[in-house]
Coordinates of C-alpha atoms and ligand atoms in Angstrom, one line a residue:
M12 CA -84.6 -28.5 -102.5
I13 CA -85.7 -27.8 -99.0
L14 CA -89.0 -26.0 -98.2
G15 CA -88.9 -23.6 -95.3
I16 CA -91.9 -22.5 -93.2
E17 CA -91.9 -19.7 -90.6
T18 CA -95.0 -18.7 -88.6
S19 CA -93.5 -17.9 -85.1
C20 CA -94.7 -14.3 -84.9
D21 CA -96.4 -11.8 -87.2
E22 CA -95.0 -12.8 -90.7
T23 CA -96.1 -15.9 -92.6
S24 CA -93.2 -16.9 -94.7
V25 CA -92.5 -19.8 -97.1
A26 CA -89.2 -20.3 -99.0
L27 CA -87.5 -22.8 -101.3
L28 CA -83.7 -23.2 -101.1
E29 CA -81.4 -25.3 -103.1
S30 CA -78.9 -27.5 -101.3
D31 CA -76.1 -24.9 -101.7
G32 CA -78.2 -22.3 -99.9
R33 CA -79.3 -20.5 -103.1
V34 CA -82.7 -18.9 -102.4
R35 CA -85.1 -19.8 -105.2
V36 CA -88.1 -18.0 -103.5
N37 CA -88.7 -16.4 -100.2
L38 CA -92.3 -15.2 -99.8
I39 CA -93.5 -13.2 -96.8
A40 CA -97.1 -12.2 -96.0
S41 CA -96.6 -9.5 -93.4
Q42 CA -99.4 -9.0 -90.9
I43 CA -98.1 -5.7 -89.6
A44 CA -101.0 -3.7 -90.9
R45 CA -103.5 -6.1 -89.0
H46 CA -101.7 -5.5 -85.7
Q47 CA -100.9 -1.8 -86.1
P48 CA -104.2 -0.6 -84.6
F49 CA -103.3 -2.4 -81.4
G50 CA -99.7 -1.1 -81.1
G51 CA -98.3 -4.7 -80.9
V52 CA -98.8 -8.3 -82.0
V53 CA -102.2 -9.8 -81.0
P54 CA -101.6 -13.6 -80.8
E55 CA -105.1 -14.7 -81.8
I56 CA -105.0 -12.5 -84.9
A57 CA -101.6 -13.8 -85.7
S58 CA -102.7 -17.5 -85.7
R59 CA -105.8 -16.8 -87.8
E60 CA -103.7 -14.8 -90.4
H61 CA -101.1 -17.6 -90.6
L62 CA -103.9 -20.1 -91.2
Q63 CA -105.3 -18.0 -94.0
H64 CA -102.0 -17.4 -95.7
L65 CA -99.8 -20.5 -95.2
F66 CA -101.1 -22.8 -98.0
P67 CA -101.7 -20.2 -100.6
L68 CA -98.0 -19.1 -100.0
V69 CA -96.8 -22.7 -100.3
S70 CA -98.5 -23.1 -103.7
R71 CA -97.2 -19.8 -104.9
A72 CA -93.6 -20.7 -103.7
L73 CA -93.7 -23.8 -105.9
S74 CA -95.1 -21.9 -109.0
D75 CA -92.8 -18.8 -108.5
G76 CA -89.8 -21.1 -108.0
A77 CA -90.8 -23.2 -111.1
A78 CA -90.6 -26.3 -108.8
Q79 CA -92.6 -29.5 -108.5
W80 CA -93.3 -31.4 -105.3
S81 CA -90.9 -34.1 -106.5
D82 CA -88.1 -31.5 -106.3
V83 CA -88.6 -31.0 -102.5
D84 CA -86.9 -33.5 -100.3
S85 CA -87.4 -32.1 -96.8
I86 CA -89.3 -29.4 -94.9
A87 CA -87.7 -27.1 -92.4
V88 CA -90.2 -25.5 -90.0
T89 CA -89.8 -23.2 -87.0
A90 CA -90.8 -25.2 -84.0
G91 CA -90.1 -22.4 -81.4
P92 CA -89.6 -20.2 -79.6
G93 CA -92.6 -17.9 -80.5
L94 CA -96.3 -17.5 -80.1
I95 CA -97.7 -21.0 -79.5
G96 CA -100.8 -20.6 -81.6
A97 CA -98.8 -19.1 -84.4
L98 CA -96.1 -21.9 -84.3
L99 CA -98.8 -24.6 -84.3
V100 CA -100.1 -23.4 -87.7
G101 CA -96.7 -23.8 -89.3
V102 CA -95.8 -27.1 -87.6
A103 CA -99.2 -28.7 -88.3
G104 CA -99.0 -27.5 -91.9
A105 CA -95.5 -28.9 -92.3
Q106 CA -96.6 -32.2 -90.7
G107 CA -99.5 -32.5 -93.2
L108 CA -97.2 -31.9 -96.1
S109 CA -94.6 -34.3 -94.7
Y110 CA -97.1 -37.1 -94.3
G111 CA -98.6 -36.5 -97.7
L112 CA -95.3 -36.3 -99.6
G113 CA -93.5 -38.9 -97.5
I114 CA -90.5 -36.5 -96.9
P115 CA -88.9 -35.7 -93.5
I116 CA -89.2 -32.6 -91.4
V117 CA -86.3 -30.6 -89.9
P118 CA -87.6 -28.7 -86.8
V119 CA -85.7 -25.5 -86.5
N120 CA -85.1 -23.2 -83.5
H121 CA -86.1 -19.7 -84.7
L122 CA -82.8 -18.3 -83.2
E123 CA -80.7 -20.7 -85.3
G124 CA -82.5 -19.3 -88.3
H125 CA -81.3 -15.8 -87.3
I126 CA -77.8 -17.0 -86.5
F127 CA -77.2 -18.3 -90.0
S128 CA -79.2 -15.6 -91.9
P129 CA -76.2 -13.3 -92.5
F130 CA -74.7 -15.9 -94.8
L131 CA -77.6 -15.9 -97.3
Q132 CA -76.9 -13.9 -100.4
N133 CA -79.2 -11.9 -102.6
E134 CA -77.9 -13.9 -105.6
G135 CA -76.2 -17.3 -105.8
P136 CA -75.2 -19.9 -103.2
A137 CA -74.9 -18.9 -99.5
A138 CA -71.5 -17.8 -98.2
K139 CA -69.3 -20.4 -96.6
L140 CA -69.8 -20.6 -92.8
P141 CA -66.6 -19.9 -90.9
A142 CA -65.5 -22.6 -88.4
R143 CA -66.0 -20.1 -85.6
F144 CA -68.0 -16.8 -85.6
L145 CA -69.7 -14.5 -83.1
S146 CA -73.4 -14.1 -83.7
L147 CA -75.2 -11.0 -82.4
I148 CA -78.9 -11.6 -82.4
I149 CA -80.9 -8.4 -82.0
S150 CA -84.6 -8.6 -82.6
G151 CA -88.0 -7.9 -81.0
G152 CA -87.7 -10.8 -78.7
H153 CA -83.9 -11.4 -78.3
S154 CA -80.7 -9.6 -77.6
S155 CA -77.8 -12.0 -77.2
I156 CA -74.3 -12.7 -78.4
Y157 CA -73.4 -16.3 -79.3
D158 CA -70.1 -18.1 -79.9
V159 CA -70.8 -20.4 -82.9
R160 CA -68.3 -23.2 -83.4
R161 CA -68.8 -25.7 -86.2
G162 CA -72.5 -24.7 -86.3
S163 CA -73.1 -25.1 -82.6
A164 CA -74.0 -22.0 -80.6
T165 CA -73.0 -21.2 -77.0
M166 CA -74.7 -18.1 -75.4
L167 CA -72.2 -15.6 -74.1
N168 CA -74.7 -13.0 -72.8
R169 CA -78.3 -12.2 -72.9
T170 CA -80.6 -9.4 -71.9
R171 CA -81.6 -9.2 -68.2
D172 CA -84.9 -7.5 -69.1
D173 CA -86.2 -6.0 -72.4
A174 CA -84.9 -7.0 -75.8
I175 CA -83.4 -4.1 -77.9
G176 CA -86.2 -4.3 -80.6
E177 CA -88.8 -4.3 -77.9
T178 CA -87.2 -1.2 -76.4
F179 CA -87.4 0.6 -79.8
D180 CA -91.1 -0.5 -80.1
K181 CA -92.2 0.5 -76.6
V182 CA -90.6 3.9 -76.6
A183 CA -91.8 4.6 -80.2
K184 CA -95.3 3.7 -79.1
F185 CA -95.1 6.0 -76.1
I186 CA -94.2 9.0 -78.3
G187 CA -97.0 8.1 -80.8
L188 CA -95.0 6.5 -83.6
S189 CA -96.6 3.4 -85.3
Y190 CA -95.7 -0.2 -84.8
P191 CA -93.1 -1.6 -85.3
G192 CA -91.2 1.3 -83.8
G193 CA -87.6 0.5 -84.8
P194 CA -87.9 1.6 -88.5
E195 CA -90.0 4.7 -87.3
I196 CA -87.3 5.8 -84.8
E197 CA -84.7 5.2 -87.6
K198 CA -86.7 7.4 -90.0
Q199 CA -87.0 10.2 -87.4
S200 CA -83.4 10.1 -86.4
R201 CA -82.2 10.7 -89.9
R202 CA -83.4 14.3 -89.5
G203 CA -82.1 14.6 -86.0
R204 CA -78.9 15.5 -84.1
I205 CA -77.5 13.5 -81.2
D206 CA -77.9 15.7 -78.2
R207 CA -76.6 13.9 -75.1
A208 CA -76.8 17.0 -72.9
R209 CA -80.5 17.3 -73.4
F210 CA -81.2 13.6 -73.5
P211 CA -78.7 11.9 -71.2
F212 CA -78.8 8.1 -71.6
P213 CA -76.0 6.3 -69.8
V214 CA -74.6 2.9 -70.8
P215 CA -75.7 0.7 -67.8
Q216 CA -73.0 -1.4 -66.1
F217 CA -73.5 -4.2 -63.6
N218 CA -71.6 -4.4 -60.4
D219 CA -70.4 -7.9 -61.3
R220 CA -69.0 -6.5 -64.6
S221 CA -71.2 -9.0 -66.5
P222 CA -71.5 -8.3 -70.3
D223 CA -75.3 -8.9 -70.1
F224 CA -77.5 -6.3 -71.8
S225 CA -80.1 -4.3 -69.9
Y226 CA -82.5 -2.1 -71.8
S227 CA -85.3 -1.4 -69.2
G228 CA -83.4 1.5 -67.7
I229 CA -83.0 3.2 -71.1
K230 CA -86.7 2.6 -71.7
A231 CA -87.8 4.1 -68.4
G232 CA -85.3 7.0 -68.9
A233 CA -86.6 7.6 -72.5
I234 CA -90.2 7.8 -71.3
R235 CA -89.3 10.2 -68.5
L236 CA -87.3 12.4 -70.8
A237 CA -90.0 12.3 -73.5
R238 CA -92.5 13.5 -70.9
Q239 CA -90.2 16.1 -69.5
H240 CA -89.5 17.6 -73.0
G241 CA -93.0 17.1 -74.4
I242 CA -91.6 14.8 -77.1
G243 CA -94.2 13.3 -79.4
V244 CA -95.7 13.2 -82.9
D245 CA -97.8 16.3 -82.0
G246 CA -94.9 18.2 -80.6
D247 CA -91.9 20.0 -82.1
P248 CA -90.7 17.9 -85.0
Q249 CA -87.0 18.8 -84.6
S250 CA -87.1 17.8 -80.9
L251 CA -88.7 14.6 -81.8
A252 CA -86.0 13.9 -84.4
D253 CA -83.2 14.8 -82.0
F254 CA -84.7 12.6 -79.3
A255 CA -85.0 9.7 -81.7
A256 CA -81.4 10.1 -82.8
T257 CA -80.1 10.2 -79.3
F258 CA -82.2 7.3 -78.1
Q259 CA -81.1 5.2 -81.0
E260 CA -77.5 6.1 -80.4
A261 CA -77.8 5.0 -76.7
L262 CA -79.2 1.6 -77.7
I263 CA -76.3 1.1 -80.2
A264 CA -73.7 2.3 -77.7
Q265 CA -74.7 -0.4 -75.3
L266 CA -74.4 -3.1 -78.0
I267 CA -71.0 -1.9 -79.0
D268 CA -69.9 -1.7 -75.4
R269 CA -70.9 -5.3 -74.6
L270 CA -69.4 -6.6 -77.9
S271 CA -66.1 -5.0 -76.9
V272 CA -66.2 -6.5 -73.5
I273 CA -66.8 -10.0 -74.9
W274 CA -64.2 -9.5 -77.6
S275 CA -61.5 -8.6 -75.0
Q276 CA -62.6 -11.6 -72.8
L277 CA -62.1 -13.9 -75.8
L278 CA -58.7 -12.3 -76.6
T279 CA -57.6 -13.0 -73.0
A280 CA -58.7 -16.6 -73.3
G281 CA -55.9 -16.9 -75.9
E282 CA -57.6 -19.3 -78.3
A283 CA -58.0 -18.9 -82.0
M284 CA -60.4 -15.9 -82.3
P285 CA -63.8 -16.0 -84.2
E286 CA -63.2 -15.3 -87.9
E287 CA -66.3 -13.1 -88.3
V288 CA -68.9 -11.2 -86.3
A289 CA -72.3 -11.9 -87.8
V290 CA -75.2 -9.6 -86.9
A291 CA -78.8 -10.8 -87.3
G292 CA -82.5 -10.1 -86.4
G293 CA -84.8 -7.3 -87.2
V294 CA -82.7 -4.6 -85.5
A295 CA -79.8 -5.5 -87.9
A296 CA -81.8 -3.6 -90.6
N297 CA -80.9 -0.4 -88.8
S298 CA -78.5 1.7 -90.9
A299 CA -76.9 3.6 -88.1
L300 CA -76.2 0.3 -86.3
R301 CA -74.8 -1.3 -89.5
E302 CA -72.4 1.6 -89.9
R303 CA -71.3 1.7 -86.3
I304 CA -70.7 -2.1 -86.1
T305 CA -68.8 -2.1 -89.4
E306 CA -66.5 0.6 -87.9
W307 CA -66.1 -1.5 -84.8
G308 CA -65.0 -4.4 -87.0
A309 CA -62.4 -2.3 -88.8
A310 CA -61.0 -1.1 -85.5
H311 CA -60.8 -4.6 -84.2
D312 CA -59.5 -6.2 -87.4
V313 CA -62.4 -8.6 -87.8
R314 CA -64.9 -9.0 -90.6
V315 CA -68.4 -7.9 -89.7
R316 CA -71.1 -9.8 -91.7
L317 CA -74.4 -8.0 -92.0
P318 CA -77.5 -9.8 -93.4
E319 CA -79.2 -8.5 -96.5
K320 CA -82.0 -6.3 -95.3
R321 CA -84.7 -8.8 -96.6
Y322 CA -83.2 -11.5 -94.3
C323 CA -83.1 -9.4 -91.1
T324 CA -86.7 -9.6 -90.1
D325 CA -88.5 -13.0 -89.9
N326 CA -88.4 -15.0 -93.1
A327 CA -88.5 -18.7 -94.1
A328 CA -85.3 -18.6 -96.2
M329 CA -83.3 -18.4 -93.0
I330 CA -85.3 -21.3 -91.5
A331 CA -84.7 -23.4 -94.6
F332 CA -81.0 -22.5 -94.5
A333 CA -80.7 -23.5 -90.8
G334 CA -82.4 -26.7 -91.7
L335 CA -79.7 -27.4 -94.3
Q336 CA -77.0 -27.0 -91.6
K337 CA -78.4 -30.0 -89.7
P338 CA -79.3 -32.9 -91.9
E339 CA -79.0 -35.2 -88.9
S340 CA -82.1 -33.6 -87.4
R341 CA -84.4 -34.8 -90.3
T342 CA -87.1 -36.7 -88.6
D343 CA -90.5 -38.2 -88.8
P344 CA -93.4 -35.7 -88.5
K345 CA -94.7 -37.5 -85.4
R346 CA -91.6 -36.5 -83.6
V347 CA -92.0 -32.8 -84.2
S348 CA -93.9 -30.4 -81.8
A349 CA -94.3 -26.7 -81.4
R350 CA -92.8 -25.1 -78.2
S351 CA -93.3 -21.5 -77.2
R352 CA -90.1 -21.6 -75.2
I353 CA -86.9 -23.6 -75.9
A354 CA -84.4 -24.0 -73.1
Ligands
KG4_22 O1 -86.4 -10.4 -86.1 P1 -87.7 -9.7 -86.0 O2 -88.5 -9.6 -87.3 O3 -88.7 -10.5 -85.1 C1 -88.3 -11.1 -83.9 O4 -87.9 -12.3 -84.0 O5 -88.4 -10.4 -82.9 O6 -87.5 -8.3 -85.4 C2 -88.5 -7.4 -85.2 C3 -87.9 -6.2 -84.5 C4 -88.9 -5.1 -84.0 O7 -88.7 -4.8 -82.7 C5 -88.6 -3.9 -84.9 O8 -88.9 -2.7 -84.3 C6 -87.1 -4.1 -85.1 O9 -86.9 -5.5 -85.3 N1 -86.6 -3.4 -86.3 C7 -85.8 -2.4 -86.3 C8 -85.6 -1.9 -87.7 N2 -86.3 -2.8 -88.5 C9 -87.0 -3.7 -87.6 N3 -85.2 -1.7 -85.3 C10 -84.4 -0.7 -85.6 N4 -84.2 -0.2 -86.8 C11 -84.8 -0.8 -87.9 N5 -84.6 -0.3 -89.1
ZN23 ZN1 -87.1 -13.3 -85.4

């Protein structure tokens, strides 16, 4: 089995996976409640919480997974990108275990974790990875589409400013919803109607026709419209719900637009097309987005693979699974270090 450790942001997570990607245990100690009063993640609090929860979670993972240390033959740990103090807790913890047990470490890029997460199943072994797939990573820190061939990812676009999850969070905070804002906007929008006349959000286009994302314009526009229409938790509940539904729809519309642009560019290239489009990251938990992108897949005759909701937000099962994809990266604990940014 492989032990996975994730501490890059505000969830401490430990998982045990079998070599076929079957998840024995995936434990998550969420710190959301600790950061909520501040409306965002406070790095110092995150590090302290990881320190408190990591080893108790490791012990529980072994007992819940009915496993012994002798069953574990490697440790996958998130080495970056993320909050440096938070990453250090996981990496130093993994190094200690690795020295103590005499087993190697596999340092994992957090984004690789998200890329492979849609293939984890609720039950049984992981799904087979296609030789080529597109990966759409949409989270609090990232919005990018990757071309993944034989496990190796090439970035096709990125956001030029804010990430999509960050946009959900900032606008939600402005109108008085709690952190993290994505699920709160989703909850509100279920009672709302899309009203583009009242809340006009364009899909931004670049002069150079680049498929990059840009969310700062929608963020600024949302804040302006919210002010103009008095949108907030203390205002008219129906207006709040309609605003949330229209704002959410605008964020999704841009994703679908850029995915379509990239898809037609790939078609023009004339090579064998990606076999699947896999969506990952916290925002992939959004039900409206899941529906829209599934429809997009049906219209473009390609399978859309969505992660189980438990594997959308940060978790150690996806880190362990990414570790399984690269046995050649198993290394000595001395050679592993935490990095807040990874080029
Ligand atoms: O992947 P993740 O847990 O952490 C990062 O690596 O960033 O993603 C967290 C982000 C937050 O911005 C949160 O608001 C967003 O995912 N999110 C959602 C939903 N659930 C989480 N956004 C929209 N709808 C949701 N249901
Ligand atoms: Zn993440």
